[in-house]
Short mmCIF file of C-alpha atoms in Angstrom, two decimals:
data_model
loop_
_atom_site.label_atom_id
_atom_site.label_comp_id
_atom_site.label_asym_id
_atom_site.label_seq_id
_atom_site.Cartn_x
_atom_site.Cartn_y
_atom_site.Cartn_z
CA UNK A 556 -0.41 0.40 0.28
CA UNK A 557 3.02 2.71 0.78
CA UNK A 558 4.90 1.62 -2.78
CA UNK A 559 1.78 2.32 -4.27
CA UNK A 560 0.78 5.58 -2.49
CA UNK A 561 4.13 6.30 -3.18
CA UNK A 562 4.23 5.93 -6.63
CA UNK A 563 0.99 7.46 -7.03
CA UNK A 564 2.81 10.56 -6.18
CA UNK A 565 5.05 10.43 -8.68
CA UNK A 566 2.87 10.38 -10.72
CA UNK A 567 0.46 12.63 -10.15
CA UNK A 568 3.52 15.74 -9.85
CA UNK A 569 4.62 14.80 -13.36
CA UNK A 570 1.17 14.26 -14.65
CA UNK A 571 -0.49 17.98 -13.48
CA UNK A 572 2.95 19.16 -15.33
CA UNK A 573 2.63 17.50 -18.08
CA UNK A 574 -1.21 18.78 -18.19
CA UNK A 575 -0.03 21.75 -16.86
CA UNK A 576 2.36 22.57 -20.48
CA UNK A 577 -0.95 21.46 -22.48
CA UNK A 578 -2.79 23.86 -20.67
CA UNK A 579 -0.38 27.11 -21.85
CA UNK A 580 -0.74 25.87 -24.92
CA UNK A 581 -4.55 25.62 -25.05
CA UNK A 582 -4.36 29.31 -23.66
CA UNK A 583 -2.23 30.65 -26.07
CA UNK A 584 -3.94 28.89 -28.99
CA UNK A 585 -7.16 30.61 -27.80
CA UNK A 586 -5.42 34.52 -27.58
CA UNK A 587 -4.00 33.05 -31.32
#
């Protein structure tokens, strides 16, 4: 269980970062 939690945390951070990048691109696309 602890191992899964640690993996979840590790995956959550990169996922948020990856999601934030496309989000910025989408915002820029909307602006342009």
